[in-house]
PDB file of C-alpha atoms in Angstrom:
ATOM      1  CA  MET A   1      11.640 -35.156   5.674  1.00  0.00           C
ATOM      2  CA  TYR A   2      13.035 -31.795   4.471  1.00  0.00           C
ATOM      3  CA  SER A   3      16.165 -31.196   2.403  1.00  0.00           C
ATOM      4  CA  ASP A   4      19.082 -29.190   3.782  1.00  0.00           C
ATOM      5  CA  LYS A   5      18.098 -26.347   1.417  1.00  0.00           C
ATOM      6  CA  VAL A   6      14.573 -26.199   2.821  1.00  0.00           C
ATOM      7  CA  ILE A   7      15.910 -26.083   6.365  1.00  0.00           C
ATOM      8  CA  ASP A   8      18.449 -23.403   5.412  1.00  0.00           C
ATOM      9  CA  HIS A   9      15.867 -21.179   3.702  1.00  0.00           C
ATOM     10  CA  PHE A  10      13.437 -21.657   6.600  1.00  0.00           C
ATOM     11  CA  THR A  11      15.952 -20.849   9.333  1.00  0.00           C
ATOM     12  CA  ASN A  12      17.734 -18.124   7.309  1.00  0.00           C
ATOM     13  CA  PRO A  13      15.141 -16.737   4.899  1.00  0.00           C
ATOM     14  CA  ARG A  14      16.414 -14.318   2.289  1.00  0.00           C
ATOM     15  CA  ASN A  15      14.663 -11.096   1.237  1.00  0.00           C
ATOM     16  CA  VAL A  16      12.097 -10.978   4.033  1.00  0.00           C
ATOM     17  CA  GLY A  17      10.276  -7.695   4.436  1.00  0.00           C
ATOM     18  CA  GLU A  18       8.348  -5.089   2.545  1.00  0.00           C
ATOM     19  CA  ILE A  19       9.334  -2.650  -0.189  1.00  0.00           C
ATOM     20  CA  GLU A  20       7.910   0.801   0.403  1.00  0.00           C
ATOM     21  CA  ASN A  21       6.398   2.201  -2.784  1.00  0.00           C
ATOM     22  CA  ALA A  22       6.717  -1.195  -4.457  1.00  0.00           C
ATOM     23  CA  ASP A  23       6.184  -1.295  -8.202  1.00  0.00           C
ATOM     24  CA  GLY A  24       4.066  -4.431  -7.870  1.00  0.00           C
ATOM     25  CA  VAL A  25       2.412  -6.274  -4.991  1.00  0.00           C
ATOM     26  CA  GLY A  26       0.804  -9.702  -5.077  1.00  0.00           C
ATOM     27  CA  GLU A  27      -0.778 -11.874  -2.436  1.00  0.00           C
ATOM     28  CA  LYS A  28      -1.987 -15.462  -2.326  1.00  0.00           C
ATOM     29  CA  VAL A  29      -3.658 -17.466   0.411  1.00  0.00           C
ATOM     30  CA  SER A  30      -3.853 -21.243   0.496  1.00  0.00           C
ATOM     31  CA  SER A  31      -7.434 -22.426   0.777  1.00  0.00           C
ATOM     32  CA  SER A  32      -6.198 -25.762   2.104  1.00  0.00           C
ATOM     33  CA  CYS A  33      -4.086 -24.595   5.058  1.00  0.00           C
ATOM     34  CA  GLY A  34      -4.420 -20.818   5.431  1.00  0.00           C
ATOM     35  CA  ASP A  35      -0.771 -20.025   4.599  1.00  0.00           C
ATOM     36  CA  ARG A  36      -0.425 -16.482   3.236  1.00  0.00           C
ATOM     37  CA  MET A  37       2.290 -14.921   1.061  1.00  0.00           C
ATOM     38  CA  LYS A  38       2.676 -11.319   0.018  1.00  0.00           C
ATOM     39  CA  VAL A  39       5.313 -10.381  -2.567  1.00  0.00           C
ATOM     40  CA  PHE A  40       6.704  -6.902  -3.270  1.00  0.00           C
ATOM     41  CA  LEU A  41       8.625  -6.019  -6.442  1.00  0.00           C
ATOM     42  CA  LYS A  42      10.945  -3.230  -7.504  1.00  0.00           C
ATOM     43  CA  VAL A  43      11.254  -3.199 -11.303  1.00  0.00           C
ATOM     44  CA  GLU A  44      13.671  -1.229 -13.480  1.00  0.00           C
ATOM     45  CA  ASN A  45      13.697  -1.513 -17.293  1.00  0.00           C
ATOM     46  CA  ASP A  46      11.674  -4.744 -17.206  1.00  0.00           C
ATOM     47  CA  ILE A  47      14.179  -6.316 -14.758  1.00  0.00           C
ATOM     48  CA  ILE A  48      13.267  -7.336 -11.213  1.00  0.00           C
ATOM     49  CA  GLU A  49      15.758  -5.335  -9.163  1.00  0.00           C
ATOM     50  CA  ASP A  50      14.446  -6.362  -5.754  1.00  0.00           C
ATOM     51  CA  VAL A  51      11.927  -8.756  -4.224  1.00  0.00           C
ATOM     52  CA  LYS A  52      10.717  -8.876  -0.655  1.00  0.00           C
ATOM     53  CA  PHE A  53       8.139 -11.156   0.874  1.00  0.00           C
ATOM     54  CA  GLN A  54       6.041 -11.605   3.970  1.00  0.00           C
ATOM     55  CA  THR A  55       4.858 -15.128   4.685  1.00  0.00           C
ATOM     56  CA  TYR A  56       2.600 -16.436   7.376  1.00  0.00           C
ATOM     57  CA  GLY A  57       2.784 -20.187   7.305  1.00  0.00           C
ATOM     58  CA  CYS A  58       4.799 -23.323   7.801  1.00  0.00           C
ATOM     59  CA  GLY A  59       8.528 -23.803   7.292  1.00  0.00           C
ATOM     60  CA  ALA A  60       8.012 -25.070   3.745  1.00  0.00           C
ATOM     61  CA  ALA A  61       6.030 -21.929   2.852  1.00  0.00           C
ATOM     62  CA  ILE A  62       8.745 -19.654   4.234  1.00  0.00           C
ATOM     63  CA  ALA A  63      11.483 -21.637   2.475  1.00  0.00           C
ATOM     64  CA  SER A  64       9.536 -21.517  -0.798  1.00  0.00           C
ATOM     65  CA  SER A  65       9.126 -17.736  -0.535  1.00  0.00           C
ATOM     66  CA  SER A  66      12.815 -17.309   0.168  1.00  0.00           C
ATOM     67  CA  MET A  67      13.894 -19.529  -2.722  1.00  0.00           C
ATOM     68  CA  MET A  68      11.472 -17.848  -5.134  1.00  0.00           C
ATOM     69  CA  SER A  69      12.938 -14.457  -4.245  1.00  0.00           C
ATOM     70  CA  GLU A  70      16.468 -15.652  -4.953  1.00  0.00           C
ATOM     71  CA  LEU A  71      15.441 -17.230  -8.253  1.00  0.00           C
ATOM     72  CA  VAL A  72      13.934 -14.053  -9.732  1.00  0.00           C
ATOM     73  CA  ILE A  73      16.135 -11.149  -8.627  1.00  0.00           C
ATOM     74  CA  GLY A  74      17.896  -9.901 -11.751  1.00  0.00           C
ATOM     75  CA  LYS A  75      15.487 -11.684 -14.106  1.00  0.00           C
ATOM     76  CA  THR A  76      13.176 -10.104 -16.653  1.00  0.00           C
ATOM     77  CA  LEU A  77       9.491  -9.989 -15.890  1.00  0.00           C
ATOM     78  CA  GLN A  78       8.900 -12.660 -18.539  1.00  0.00           C
ATOM     79  CA  GLN A  79      11.527 -14.952 -17.034  1.00  0.00           C
ATOM     80  CA  ALA A  80       9.869 -14.499 -13.643  1.00  0.00           C
ATOM     81  CA  LEU A  81       6.444 -15.204 -15.124  1.00  0.00           C
ATOM     82  CA  ASP A  82       7.862 -18.426 -16.548  1.00  0.00           C
ATOM     83  CA  LEU A  83       8.903 -19.601 -13.064  1.00  0.00           C
ATOM     84  CA  THR A  84       6.764 -22.566 -12.085  1.00  0.00           C
ATOM     85  CA  ASN A  85       5.782 -23.931  -8.734  1.00  0.00           C
ATOM     86  CA  ASP A  86       7.655 -27.151  -9.575  1.00  0.00           C
ATOM     87  CA  GLN A  87      10.846 -25.166 -10.250  1.00  0.00           C
ATOM     88  CA  VAL A  88      10.626 -23.567  -6.804  1.00  0.00           C
ATOM     89  CA  ALA A  89      10.195 -26.972  -5.166  1.00  0.00           C
ATOM     90  CA  ASP A  90      13.000 -28.478  -7.278  1.00  0.00           C
ATOM     91  CA  ALA A  91      15.368 -25.626  -6.360  1.00  0.00           C
ATOM     92  CA  LEU A  92      14.736 -26.496  -2.716  1.00  0.00           C
ATOM     93  CA  GLY A  93      15.703 -30.113  -3.342  1.00  0.00           C
ATOM     94  CA  GLY A  94      12.063 -31.151  -3.326  1.00  0.00           C
ATOM     95  CA  LEU A  95       9.252 -30.946  -0.825  1.00  0.00           C
ATOM     96  CA  PRO A  96       7.209 -33.733   0.726  1.00  0.00           C
ATOM     97  CA  ALA A  97       3.961 -34.290  -1.203  1.00  0.00           C
ATOM     98  CA  PRO A  98       1.761 -32.856   1.578  1.00  0.00           C
ATOM     99  CA  LYS A  99       3.797 -29.618   1.434  1.00  0.00           C
ATOM    100  CA  LEU A 100       3.877 -29.076  -2.352  1.00  0.00           C
ATOM    101  CA  HIS A 101       1.028 -26.598  -2.070  1.00  0.00           C
ATOM    102  CA  CYS A 102       3.475 -24.334  -0.193  1.00  0.00           C
ATOM    103  CA  SER A 103       5.689 -23.932  -3.253  1.00  0.00           C
ATOM    104  CA  ASN A 104       2.544 -23.178  -5.265  1.00  0.00           C
ATOM    105  CA  LEU A 105       1.940 -20.075  -3.191  1.00  0.00           C
ATOM    106  CA  ALA A 106       5.390 -18.632  -3.913  1.00  0.00           C
ATOM    107  CA  ALA A 107       5.163 -18.640  -7.710  1.00  0.00           C
ATOM    108  CA  ASP A 108       1.491 -17.669  -7.638  1.00  0.00           C
ATOM    109  CA  ALA A 109       2.090 -14.662  -5.362  1.00  0.00           C
ATOM    110  CA  LEU A 110       5.016 -13.620  -7.584  1.00  0.00           C
ATOM    111  CA  HIS A 111       2.824 -13.845 -10.682  1.00  0.00           C
ATOM    112  CA  GLU A 112       0.164 -11.728  -8.946  1.00  0.00           C
ATOM    113  CA  ALA A 113       2.789  -9.065  -8.139  1.00  0.00           C
ATOM    114  CA  ILE A 114       3.933  -9.006 -11.775  1.00  0.00           C
ATOM    115  CA  LYS A 115       0.325  -8.765 -12.956  1.00  0.00           C
ATOM    116  CA  ASN A 116      -0.204  -5.853 -10.542  1.00  0.00           C
ATOM    117  CA  TYR A 117       2.919  -4.144 -11.908  1.00  0.00           C
ATOM    118  CA  GLN A 118       1.822  -4.632 -15.507  1.00  0.00           C
ATOM    119  CA  GLU A 119      -1.686  -3.315 -14.825  1.00  0.00           C
ATOM    120  CA  THR A 120      -0.416  -0.169 -13.113  1.00  0.00           C
ATOM    121  CA  ASN A 121       2.316   0.499 -15.682  1.00  0.00           C
ATOM    122  CA  ALA A 122       0.441  -0.230 -18.906  1.00  0.00           C
TER     123      ALA A 122
END
């Protein structure tokens, strides 16, 4: 049902936690299942230097958060804004159709964190 990458990122999630004094914070909650993701950013010269996340949800949600964090560290804010939910799922080797909404939370929470950063640093 799940790819080896999904299982790896679920059992060994990367970048879990919280960044104190984060430059941007975003949160999304799935209306369909109640999964919740919170993303914290540290930004330097328009580059995402660090990402941490806290996820309450299923294995696919945790794996999606972990993969998203790996995909955007070292990227510009614009590159991170261009990250799509489909790219997160694809990077995990795909997700079963009933779990695709989990990857949607990861990119959406990231985009909310970037929006928060941009609003507070305008």
